XYZ file of C-alpha atoms in Angstrom:
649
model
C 99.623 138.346 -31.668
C 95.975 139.050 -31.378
C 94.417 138.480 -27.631
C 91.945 135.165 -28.037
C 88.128 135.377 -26.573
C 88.543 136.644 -22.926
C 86.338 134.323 -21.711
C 87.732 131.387 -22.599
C 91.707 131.702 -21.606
C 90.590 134.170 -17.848
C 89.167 131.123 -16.363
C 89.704 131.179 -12.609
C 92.282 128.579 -11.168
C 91.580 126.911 -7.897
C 93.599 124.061 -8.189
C 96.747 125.343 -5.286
C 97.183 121.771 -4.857
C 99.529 121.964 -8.321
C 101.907 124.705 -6.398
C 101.425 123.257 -3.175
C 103.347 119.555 -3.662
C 106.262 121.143 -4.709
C 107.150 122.890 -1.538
C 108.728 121.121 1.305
C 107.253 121.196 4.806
C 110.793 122.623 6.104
C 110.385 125.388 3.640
C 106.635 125.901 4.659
C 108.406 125.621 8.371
C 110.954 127.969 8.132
C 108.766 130.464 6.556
C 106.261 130.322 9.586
C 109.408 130.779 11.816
C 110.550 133.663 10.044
C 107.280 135.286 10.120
C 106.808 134.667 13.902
C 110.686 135.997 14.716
C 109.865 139.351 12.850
C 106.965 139.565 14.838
C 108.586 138.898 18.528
C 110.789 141.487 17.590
C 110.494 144.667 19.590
C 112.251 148.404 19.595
C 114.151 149.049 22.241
C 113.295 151.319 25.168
C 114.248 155.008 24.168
C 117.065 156.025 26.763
C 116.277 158.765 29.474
C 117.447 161.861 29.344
C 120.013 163.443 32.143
C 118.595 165.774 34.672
C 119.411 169.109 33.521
C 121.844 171.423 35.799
C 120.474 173.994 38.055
C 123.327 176.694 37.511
C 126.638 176.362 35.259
C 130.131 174.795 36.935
C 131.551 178.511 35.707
C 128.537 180.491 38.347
C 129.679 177.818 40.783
C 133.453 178.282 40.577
C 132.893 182.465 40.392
C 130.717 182.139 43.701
C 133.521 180.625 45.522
C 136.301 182.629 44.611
C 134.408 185.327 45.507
C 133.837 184.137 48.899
C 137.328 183.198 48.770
C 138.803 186.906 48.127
C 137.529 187.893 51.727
C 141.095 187.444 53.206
C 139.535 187.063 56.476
C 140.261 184.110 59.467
C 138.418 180.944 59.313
C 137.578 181.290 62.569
C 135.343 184.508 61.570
C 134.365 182.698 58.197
C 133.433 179.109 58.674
C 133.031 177.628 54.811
C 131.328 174.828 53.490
C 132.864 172.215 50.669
C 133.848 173.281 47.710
C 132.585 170.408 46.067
C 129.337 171.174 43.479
C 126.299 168.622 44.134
C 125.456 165.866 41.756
C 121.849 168.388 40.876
C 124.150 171.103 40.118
C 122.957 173.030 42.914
C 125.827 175.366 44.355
C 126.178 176.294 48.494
C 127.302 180.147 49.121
C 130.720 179.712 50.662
C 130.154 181.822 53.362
C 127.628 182.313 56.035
C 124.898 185.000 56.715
C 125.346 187.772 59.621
C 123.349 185.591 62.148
C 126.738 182.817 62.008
C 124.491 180.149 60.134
C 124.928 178.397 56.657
C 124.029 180.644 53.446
C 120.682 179.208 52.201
C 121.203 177.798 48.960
C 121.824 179.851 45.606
C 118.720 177.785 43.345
C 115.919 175.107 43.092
C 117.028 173.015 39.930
C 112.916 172.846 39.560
C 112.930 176.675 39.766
C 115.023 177.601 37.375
C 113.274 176.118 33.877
C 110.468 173.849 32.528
C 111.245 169.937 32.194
C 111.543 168.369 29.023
C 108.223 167.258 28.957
C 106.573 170.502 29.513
C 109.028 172.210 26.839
C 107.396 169.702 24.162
C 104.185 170.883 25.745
C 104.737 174.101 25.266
C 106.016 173.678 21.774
C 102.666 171.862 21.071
C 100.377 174.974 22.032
C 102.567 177.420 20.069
C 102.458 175.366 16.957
C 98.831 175.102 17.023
C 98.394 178.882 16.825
C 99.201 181.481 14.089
C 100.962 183.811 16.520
C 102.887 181.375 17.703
C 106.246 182.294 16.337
C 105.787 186.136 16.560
C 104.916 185.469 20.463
C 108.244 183.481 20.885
C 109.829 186.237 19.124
C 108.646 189.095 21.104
C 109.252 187.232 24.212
C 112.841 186.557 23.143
C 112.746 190.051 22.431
C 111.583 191.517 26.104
C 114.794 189.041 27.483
C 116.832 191.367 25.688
C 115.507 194.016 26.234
C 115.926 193.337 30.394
C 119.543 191.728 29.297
C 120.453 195.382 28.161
C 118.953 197.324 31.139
C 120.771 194.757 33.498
C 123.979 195.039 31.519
C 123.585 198.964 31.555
C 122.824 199.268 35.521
C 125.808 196.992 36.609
C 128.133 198.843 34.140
C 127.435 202.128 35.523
C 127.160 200.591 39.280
C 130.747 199.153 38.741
C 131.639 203.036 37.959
C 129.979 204.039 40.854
C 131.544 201.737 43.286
C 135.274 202.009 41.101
C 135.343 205.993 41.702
C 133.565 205.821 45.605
C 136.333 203.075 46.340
C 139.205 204.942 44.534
C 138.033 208.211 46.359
C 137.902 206.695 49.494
C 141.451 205.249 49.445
C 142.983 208.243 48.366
C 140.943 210.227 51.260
C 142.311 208.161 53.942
C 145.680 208.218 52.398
C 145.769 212.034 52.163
C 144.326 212.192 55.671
C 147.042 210.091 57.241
C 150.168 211.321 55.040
C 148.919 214.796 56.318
C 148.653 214.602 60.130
C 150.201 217.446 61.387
C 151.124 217.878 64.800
C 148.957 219.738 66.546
C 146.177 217.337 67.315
C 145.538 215.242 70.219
C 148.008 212.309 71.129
C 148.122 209.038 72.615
C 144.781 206.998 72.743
C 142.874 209.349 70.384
C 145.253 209.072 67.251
C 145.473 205.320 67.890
C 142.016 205.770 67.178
C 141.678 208.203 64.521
C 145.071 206.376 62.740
C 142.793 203.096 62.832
C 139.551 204.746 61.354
C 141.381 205.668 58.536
C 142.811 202.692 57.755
C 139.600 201.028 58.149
C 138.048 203.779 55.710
C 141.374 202.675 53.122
C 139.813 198.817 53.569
C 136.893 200.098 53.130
C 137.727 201.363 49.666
C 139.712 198.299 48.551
C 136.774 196.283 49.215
C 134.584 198.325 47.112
C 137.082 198.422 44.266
C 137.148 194.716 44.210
C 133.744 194.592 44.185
C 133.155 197.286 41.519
C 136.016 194.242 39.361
C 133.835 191.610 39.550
C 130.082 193.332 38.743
C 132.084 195.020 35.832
C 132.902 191.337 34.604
C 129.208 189.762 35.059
C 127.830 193.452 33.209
C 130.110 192.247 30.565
C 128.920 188.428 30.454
C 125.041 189.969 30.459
C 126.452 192.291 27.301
C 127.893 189.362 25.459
C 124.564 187.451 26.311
C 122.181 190.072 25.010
C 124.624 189.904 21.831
C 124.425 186.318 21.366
C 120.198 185.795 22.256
C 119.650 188.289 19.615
C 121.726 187.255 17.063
C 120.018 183.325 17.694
C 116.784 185.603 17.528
C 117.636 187.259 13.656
C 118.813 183.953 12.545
C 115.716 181.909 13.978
C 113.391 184.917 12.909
C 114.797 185.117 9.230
C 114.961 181.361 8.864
C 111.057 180.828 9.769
C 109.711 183.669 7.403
C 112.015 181.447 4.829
C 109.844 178.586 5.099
C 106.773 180.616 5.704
C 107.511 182.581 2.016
C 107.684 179.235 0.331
C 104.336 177.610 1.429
C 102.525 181.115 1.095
C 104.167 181.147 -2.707
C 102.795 177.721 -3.042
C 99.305 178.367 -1.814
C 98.846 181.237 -4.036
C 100.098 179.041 -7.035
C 97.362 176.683 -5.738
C 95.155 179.611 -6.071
C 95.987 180.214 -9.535
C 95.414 176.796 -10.828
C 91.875 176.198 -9.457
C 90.971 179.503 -10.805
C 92.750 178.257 -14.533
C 90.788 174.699 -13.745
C 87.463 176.384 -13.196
C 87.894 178.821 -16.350
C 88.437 175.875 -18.676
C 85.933 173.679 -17.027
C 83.437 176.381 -17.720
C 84.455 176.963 -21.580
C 83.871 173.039 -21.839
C 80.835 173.309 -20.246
C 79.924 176.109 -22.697
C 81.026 173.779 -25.674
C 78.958 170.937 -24.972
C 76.161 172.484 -24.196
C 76.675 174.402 -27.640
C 77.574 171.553 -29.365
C 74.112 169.700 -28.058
C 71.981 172.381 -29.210
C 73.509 172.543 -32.471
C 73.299 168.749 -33.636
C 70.084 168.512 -32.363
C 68.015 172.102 -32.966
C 70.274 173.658 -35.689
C 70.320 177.165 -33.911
C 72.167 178.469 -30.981
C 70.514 178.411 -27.391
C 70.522 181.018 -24.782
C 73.659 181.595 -23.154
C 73.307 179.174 -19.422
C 72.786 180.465 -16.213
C 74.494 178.517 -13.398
C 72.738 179.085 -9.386
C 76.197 179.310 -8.118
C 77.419 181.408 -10.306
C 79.713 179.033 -12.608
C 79.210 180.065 -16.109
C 79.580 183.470 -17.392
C 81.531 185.111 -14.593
C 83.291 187.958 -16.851
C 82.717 190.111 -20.207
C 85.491 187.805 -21.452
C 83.688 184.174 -20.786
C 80.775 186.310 -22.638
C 82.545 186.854 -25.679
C 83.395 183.204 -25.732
C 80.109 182.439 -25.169
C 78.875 184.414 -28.479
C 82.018 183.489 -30.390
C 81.219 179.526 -30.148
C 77.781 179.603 -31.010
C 77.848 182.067 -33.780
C 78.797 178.682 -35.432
C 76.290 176.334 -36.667
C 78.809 173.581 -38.700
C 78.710 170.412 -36.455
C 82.585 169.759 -37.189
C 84.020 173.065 -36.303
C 81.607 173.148 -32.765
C 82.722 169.171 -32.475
C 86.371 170.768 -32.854
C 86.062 173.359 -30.462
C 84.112 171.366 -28.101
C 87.121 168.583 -28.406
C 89.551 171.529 -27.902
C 87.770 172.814 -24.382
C 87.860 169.304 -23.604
C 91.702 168.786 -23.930
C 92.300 172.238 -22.092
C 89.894 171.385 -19.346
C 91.712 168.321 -18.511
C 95.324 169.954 -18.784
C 94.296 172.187 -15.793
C 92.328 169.334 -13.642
C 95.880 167.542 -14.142
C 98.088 171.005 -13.154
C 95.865 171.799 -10.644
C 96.106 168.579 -8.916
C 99.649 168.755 -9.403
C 100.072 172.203 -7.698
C 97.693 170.761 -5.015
C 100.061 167.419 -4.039
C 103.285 170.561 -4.263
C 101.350 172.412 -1.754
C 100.155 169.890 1.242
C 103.806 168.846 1.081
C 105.121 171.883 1.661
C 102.339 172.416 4.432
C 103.126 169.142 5.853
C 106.642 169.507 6.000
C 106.250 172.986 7.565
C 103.939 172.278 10.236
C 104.940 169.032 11.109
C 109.063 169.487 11.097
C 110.123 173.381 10.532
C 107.711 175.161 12.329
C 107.981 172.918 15.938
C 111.500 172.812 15.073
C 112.107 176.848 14.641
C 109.646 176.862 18.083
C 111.969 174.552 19.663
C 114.949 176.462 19.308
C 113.264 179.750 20.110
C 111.759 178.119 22.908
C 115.485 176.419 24.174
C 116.928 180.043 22.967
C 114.178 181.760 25.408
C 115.084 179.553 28.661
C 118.365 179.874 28.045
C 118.225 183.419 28.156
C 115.785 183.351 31.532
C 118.454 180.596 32.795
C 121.828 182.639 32.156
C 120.257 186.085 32.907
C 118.952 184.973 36.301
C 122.420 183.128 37.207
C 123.811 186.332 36.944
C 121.498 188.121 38.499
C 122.619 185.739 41.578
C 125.709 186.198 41.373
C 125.214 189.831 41.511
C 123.235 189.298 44.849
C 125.743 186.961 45.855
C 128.645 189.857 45.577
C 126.865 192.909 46.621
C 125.484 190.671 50.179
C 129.292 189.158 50.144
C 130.239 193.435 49.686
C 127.961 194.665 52.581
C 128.630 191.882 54.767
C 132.975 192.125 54.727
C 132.736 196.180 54.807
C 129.787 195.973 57.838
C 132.140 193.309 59.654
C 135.040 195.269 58.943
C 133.927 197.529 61.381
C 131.411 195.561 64.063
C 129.523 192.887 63.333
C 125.586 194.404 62.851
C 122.078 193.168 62.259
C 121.547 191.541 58.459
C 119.824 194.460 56.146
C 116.365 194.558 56.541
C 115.886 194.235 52.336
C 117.572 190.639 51.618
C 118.382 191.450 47.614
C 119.613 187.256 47.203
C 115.962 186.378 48.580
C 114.057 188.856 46.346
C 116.516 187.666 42.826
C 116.047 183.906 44.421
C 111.968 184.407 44.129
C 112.442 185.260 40.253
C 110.097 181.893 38.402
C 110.646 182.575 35.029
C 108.359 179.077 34.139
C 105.485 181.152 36.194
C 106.104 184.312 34.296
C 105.875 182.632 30.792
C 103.139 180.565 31.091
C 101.319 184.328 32.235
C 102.449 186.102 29.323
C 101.504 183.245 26.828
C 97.800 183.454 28.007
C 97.926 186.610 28.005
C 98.508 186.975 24.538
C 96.282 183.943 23.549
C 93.729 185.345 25.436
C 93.701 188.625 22.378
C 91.037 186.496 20.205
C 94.087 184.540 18.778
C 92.701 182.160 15.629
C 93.966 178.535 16.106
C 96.547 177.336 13.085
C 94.627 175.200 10.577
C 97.067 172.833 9.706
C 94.763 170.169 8.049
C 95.546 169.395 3.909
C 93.939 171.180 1.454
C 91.525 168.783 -0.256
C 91.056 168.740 -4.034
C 88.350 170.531 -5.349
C 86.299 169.354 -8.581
C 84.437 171.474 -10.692
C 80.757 170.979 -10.207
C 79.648 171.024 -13.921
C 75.770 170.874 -14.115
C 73.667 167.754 -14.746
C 73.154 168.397 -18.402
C 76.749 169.221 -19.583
C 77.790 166.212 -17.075
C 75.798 163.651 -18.703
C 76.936 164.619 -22.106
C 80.391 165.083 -21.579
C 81.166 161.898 -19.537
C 77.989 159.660 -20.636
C 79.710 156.254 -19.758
C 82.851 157.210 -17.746
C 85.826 154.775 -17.355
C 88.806 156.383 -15.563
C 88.887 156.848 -12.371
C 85.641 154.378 -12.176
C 85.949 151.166 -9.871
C 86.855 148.037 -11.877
C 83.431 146.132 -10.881
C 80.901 149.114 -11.451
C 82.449 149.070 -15.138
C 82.258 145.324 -15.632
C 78.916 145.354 -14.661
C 77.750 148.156 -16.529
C 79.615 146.652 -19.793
C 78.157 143.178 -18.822
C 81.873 142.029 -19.286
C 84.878 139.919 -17.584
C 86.953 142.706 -18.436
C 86.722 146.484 -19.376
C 86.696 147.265 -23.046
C 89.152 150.106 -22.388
C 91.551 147.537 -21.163
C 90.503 144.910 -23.983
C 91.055 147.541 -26.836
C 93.989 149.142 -25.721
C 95.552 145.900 -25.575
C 94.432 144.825 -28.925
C 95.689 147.685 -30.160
C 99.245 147.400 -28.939
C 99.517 143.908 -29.904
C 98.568 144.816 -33.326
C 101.182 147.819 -34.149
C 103.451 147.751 -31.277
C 104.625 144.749 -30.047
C 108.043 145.387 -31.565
C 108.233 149.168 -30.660
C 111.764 149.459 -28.688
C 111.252 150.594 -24.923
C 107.284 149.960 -25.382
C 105.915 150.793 -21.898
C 109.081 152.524 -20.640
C 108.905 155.441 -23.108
C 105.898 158.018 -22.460
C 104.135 159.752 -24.750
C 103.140 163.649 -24.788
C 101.429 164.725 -21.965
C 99.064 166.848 -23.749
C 98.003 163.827 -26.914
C 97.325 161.441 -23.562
C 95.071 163.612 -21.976
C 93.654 163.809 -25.565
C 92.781 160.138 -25.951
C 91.819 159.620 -22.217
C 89.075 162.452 -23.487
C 87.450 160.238 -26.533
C 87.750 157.072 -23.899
C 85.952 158.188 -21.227
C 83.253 159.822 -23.410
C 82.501 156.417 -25.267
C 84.631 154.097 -25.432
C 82.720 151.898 -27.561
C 83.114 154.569 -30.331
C 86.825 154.819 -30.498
C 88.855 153.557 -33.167
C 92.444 152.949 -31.999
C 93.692 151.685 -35.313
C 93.934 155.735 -36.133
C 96.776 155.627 -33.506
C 98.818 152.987 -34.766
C 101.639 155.987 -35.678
C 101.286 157.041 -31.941
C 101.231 153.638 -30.802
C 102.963 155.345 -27.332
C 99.917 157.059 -26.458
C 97.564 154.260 -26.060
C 99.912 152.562 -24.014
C 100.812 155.620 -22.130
C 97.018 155.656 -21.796
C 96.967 152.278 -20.780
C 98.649 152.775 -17.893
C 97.203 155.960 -17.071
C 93.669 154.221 -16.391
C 95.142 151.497 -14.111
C 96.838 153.968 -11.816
C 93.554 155.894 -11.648
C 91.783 153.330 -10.483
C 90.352 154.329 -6.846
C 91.344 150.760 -5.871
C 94.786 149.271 -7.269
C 94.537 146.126 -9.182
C 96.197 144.490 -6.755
C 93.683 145.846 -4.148
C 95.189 148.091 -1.080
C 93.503 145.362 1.828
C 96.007 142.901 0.242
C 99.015 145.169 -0.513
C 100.503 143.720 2.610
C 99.880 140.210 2.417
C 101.289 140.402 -0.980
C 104.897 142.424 0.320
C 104.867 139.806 2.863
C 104.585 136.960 0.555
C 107.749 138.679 -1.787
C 109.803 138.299 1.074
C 110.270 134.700 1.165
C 113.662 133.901 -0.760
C 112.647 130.181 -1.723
C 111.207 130.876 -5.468
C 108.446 128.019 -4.885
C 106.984 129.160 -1.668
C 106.938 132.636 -2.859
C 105.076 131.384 -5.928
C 102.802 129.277 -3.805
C 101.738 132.400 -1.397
C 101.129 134.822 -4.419
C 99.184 132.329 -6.241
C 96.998 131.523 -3.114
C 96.439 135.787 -2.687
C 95.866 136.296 -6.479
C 93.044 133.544 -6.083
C 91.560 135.492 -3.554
C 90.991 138.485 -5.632
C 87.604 139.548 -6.524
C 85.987 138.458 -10.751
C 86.669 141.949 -11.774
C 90.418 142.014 -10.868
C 90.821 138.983 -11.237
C 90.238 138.727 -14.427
C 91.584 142.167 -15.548
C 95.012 141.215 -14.539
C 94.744 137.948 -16.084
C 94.105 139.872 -19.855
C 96.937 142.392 -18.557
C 99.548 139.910 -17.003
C 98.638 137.878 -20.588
C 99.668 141.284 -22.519
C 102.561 141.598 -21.109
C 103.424 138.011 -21.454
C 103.461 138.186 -25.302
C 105.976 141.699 -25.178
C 108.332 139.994 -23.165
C 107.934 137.237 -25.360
C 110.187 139.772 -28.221
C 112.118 141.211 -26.058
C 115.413 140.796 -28.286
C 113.306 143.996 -30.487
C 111.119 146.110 -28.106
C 114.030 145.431 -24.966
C 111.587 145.020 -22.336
C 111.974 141.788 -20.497
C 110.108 140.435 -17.978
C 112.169 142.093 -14.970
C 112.056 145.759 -17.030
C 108.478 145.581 -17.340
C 108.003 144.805 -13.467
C 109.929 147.398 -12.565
C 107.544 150.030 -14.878
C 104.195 148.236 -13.739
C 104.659 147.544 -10.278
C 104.000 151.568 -9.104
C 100.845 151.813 -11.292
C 99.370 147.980 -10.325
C 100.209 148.390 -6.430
C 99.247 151.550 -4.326
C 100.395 151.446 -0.794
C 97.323 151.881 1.716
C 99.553 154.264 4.088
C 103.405 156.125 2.746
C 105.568 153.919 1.159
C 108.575 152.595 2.690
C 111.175 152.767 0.054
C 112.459 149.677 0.740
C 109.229 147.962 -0.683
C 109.737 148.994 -4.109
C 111.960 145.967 -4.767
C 109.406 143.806 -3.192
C 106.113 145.496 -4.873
C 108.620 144.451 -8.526
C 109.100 141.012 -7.295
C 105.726 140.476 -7.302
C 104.723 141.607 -10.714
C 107.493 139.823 -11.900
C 106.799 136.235 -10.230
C 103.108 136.537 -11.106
C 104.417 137.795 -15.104
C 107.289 134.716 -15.039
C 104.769 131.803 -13.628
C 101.633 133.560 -15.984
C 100.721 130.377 -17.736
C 100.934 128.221 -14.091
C 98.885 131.003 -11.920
C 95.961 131.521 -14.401
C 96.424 127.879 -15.905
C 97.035 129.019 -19.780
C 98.275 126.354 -21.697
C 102.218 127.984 -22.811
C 102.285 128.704 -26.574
């Protein structure tokens, strides 16, 4: 079927009243209600998080067994509860030399960062390059003082095993050997208790060099586990950091093809201009910024395509340049989408999240190692105190070694060595997309290679320019299919070669007015291809982006008739230029369904292929509108001849 005059079946319909009769006020009604219950709804509060514990239940229970192992009256040893607090926070079981309560062990607010100031910190490490090396070397330095702690109490539990094994076996010899011929009575009461309080003296050492030996071992196994959390984290960020760097360089790659090819089309029309009109070749073009003749190869080129002065083979080569030219604009913008996703997706979820766990990897390191560290206070004061007492009680020791371990902020400590290192003229991550990049072609070869542009134009500039209700792109594509395609199977569904598109989009946009589809009625696939290839780069949808809600919205609605009624109301509200553009489309696509028992595209099949290019989402696309963006190509494609009042034929 051929299209009739534009003019005379696009007439604007404002008569809603038609539509409007036919849908009850409980239907208007409950779509109001609907509307106003989605928008009372509201997400619920996010739940808060648990306070965080100040030392582990295992530090707790090791503290008071510890203090338990004294074997000495309670009397002499007045103890607390047992009980842990609800903080986490863990009472020594035993009191200092003075006869007074322990202080105790540590501040829950002490010991870390809050949540809230982790995600702060995680901010201002993801917004700088050395971000993930500096949480790696800090990582790094906490096992580094994990081995050197695990090394000293190994080798003081030796010490203290061999003193206390020494000492017991002195006494012992001392006693077993007593001969006779020393002083009686009173004095070898005396000297028979100084030995055995040398022998207790030993014990206690021995039991003390157990139970450093044990917490040298848990620092060992800690250093073990932080650094293999460290390789894992470390290897699994250069991962994603090799991917976008690959992708970036492949970026590189195709703006440098782009620009080569733009130039050699540049070069060809510029050749091709001088040759049609002067019938010699013209001085090879200098470009200010340096865009043509880069290389000795782009020379060559250069002398090679005008040693020609036979219109159809320069036409040819300038049609080739052209073709090539707009092969890499398409790869290039290709690679460029490929890249800012991979950017996006590393900055925004693997980078934080690799900081996060280097960052909860790193506290728990500072957490653990200083719990130890306490506990080693904790034994060696616990040590002191029972062999000290064992003999008289005596004044505390003037160096308190649980006050100095207590004073340890690790919060304090990293907050200094980050600005430390930020303060070493440390370049702030740019983490903004990379924007595409057009060639600049000059003036000259601009105007003659694009000298009435349609792609990529908006639809009213190209009305107005052609002084017509619809583009003549649009008008003679569709004439075109109608005439030698109507009954091709999968018309629409089926694309045609990439390269052959790109080919025809060429001639279009370089006048349109002198292209004569009827020498693609073989390839009937490309001009329908290119069809829809100009409609999704329009810089405004058909169905315009300000209304792309308003029309999801109105999909929603289950009742067929108000549904109807709200699209037809919106579609009346677009501007002459789309309006009347999807009129002649929506009319198109009307006569294919109209055979779909040979070409197998029915009205719902060629919804579902138009909707993406006719509707572009103003924001990211929630998948769940697809269905809806198809519903409402297909209710304004099933009620064509009602919404732009067409007389059914």
């Amino acid at each position: 079927m051929m299209l009739a005059n534009t003019n005379t079946f696009l007439k604007r319909s404002k008569s809603k009243s038609k539509l409007f009769h036919k849908a009850t006020p409980s239907q208007i009604a409950s779509s109001h209600t609907n509307e106003d219950s989605a928008a009372d709804s509201q997400p619920a509060a996010a739940p808060q998080q648990p306070p965080r514990q100040s030392l582990s239940r295992r530090a707790s229970i090791v503290m008071r067994n510890a203090a338990n192992d004294f074997h000495l009256d309670d009397e002499d040893f007045p103890t607390t509860s047992s009980d842990e607090t609800t903080g986490g926070e863990v009472v020594a079981a035993y009191p200092d030399l003075n006869g007074s309560d322990l202080r105790a062990v540590g501040d829950p607010a002490r010991l870390g960062f809050s949540v809230e100031e982790n995600e702060k910190i995680v901010q201002v490490l993801c917004d700088f390059e050395s971000g993930f090396s500096l949480m790696l070397d800090r990582i790094k330095q906490n096992m580094s003082s994990c081995k050197e702690v695990a090394m000293f109490l190994k080798k003081r539990a030796g010490v203290e095993e061999e003193y206390g094994r020494s000492m017991m076996k002195l006494s012992q010899n001392i006693l077993q050997s007593k001969s006779d011929d020393g002083k009686r009575g009173t004095y070898a009461e005396a000297w028979k208790h100084t030995m055995c309080l040398h022998e207790h003296v030993g014990e206690i050492r021995l039991k003390f060099a157990s139970r450093i030996a044990d917490i040298a071992e848990e620092v060992s196994t800690l250093h073990k586990n932080t650094e293999r959390s460290r390789k894992q984290l470390k290897e699994s960020g250069y991962k994603h950091w090799r991917v976008v760097h690959e992708s970036e360089n492949a970026l590189e790659k195709a703006k440098s093809k782009y620009e080569s090819c733009s130039e050699d089309w540049e070069r060809a029309i510029l050749n091709r201009e001088q040759v049609i009109e002067g019938g010699s070749t013209m001085m090879m073009p200098q470009n200010s910024k340096g865009g043509l003749a880069k290389s000795i190869s782009n020379l060559h080129l250069w002398k090679t395509a005008t040693s020609s002065t036979n219109p159809a083979k320069v036409q040819k080569l300038e049609d080739d340049a052209r073709t090539r030219a707009a092969l890499a604009n398409e790869s290039y913008k290709q690679q460029l989408a490929v890249t800012n996703n991979l950017r996006t997706q590393y900055f925004q979820t693997h980078l934080p999240r690799l900081i996060r766990q280097l960052v909860e990897t790193n506290e728990e390191c500072d957490h653990t190692l200083k719990t130890h560290l306490v506990t080693y206070a904790n034994e060696l004061e616990q040590s002191i105190t029972q062999e000290a007492l064992t003999v008289r009680p005596m004044e505390p020791v003037k160096i308190d070694l649980l006050q100095a371990v207590e004073k340890i902020n690790n919060s304090t400590d990293f907050e200094q060595y980050m600005v430390s290192c930020f303060a070493n003229a440390n370049q702030q991550l740019q983490k903004s997309e990379y924007q595409y990049s057009p060639y600049s072609m000059s003036p000259e070869a601009l105007n003659l290679a694009h000298p009435k542009p349609v792609f990529g134009v908006d639809l009213t500039v190209v009305t107005e320019r052609e002084a017509a209700p619809v583009p003549v792109v649009v008008v003679k594509c569709i004439q075109a299919v109608e005439r030698y395609g109507l009954r091709t199977q999968g018309l629409y569904r089926v694309s045609a070669a990439h390269h052959n598109v790109q080919r025809l989009r060429s001639l279009l946009d370089k006048d349109v007015e002198k292209v004569n589809l009827d020498e693609w009625n073989e390839e009937i696939n490309v001009v329908a291809s290119a069809l829809k290839l100009y409609f999704r780069e329009l810089p405004d949808s058909l169905f315009p982006k300000s209304m792309y809600h308003a029309f999801i919205d109105a999909a929603r609605h289950d009742a067929e008739n108000t549904r109807l009624m709200h699209i037809h109301e919106l579609v009346n509200q677009l501007s002459d230029a789309h309006y009347n553009t999807l009129g002649a489309l929506v009319g198109h696509l009307f006569n294919v369904q109209q055979l779909e028992g040979e070409n197998r595209m029915g009205i719902q099949n060629l919804a579902i292929v138009w909707a993406p290019t006719l509707m572009d989402s103003p924001g990211e696309v929630d998948p769940m509108e697809l269905r809806l963006q198809s519903k409402v190509v297909e209710t304004v494609l099933a009620n064509y001849t009602r919404i732009f009042d067409v007389e059914s034929f």
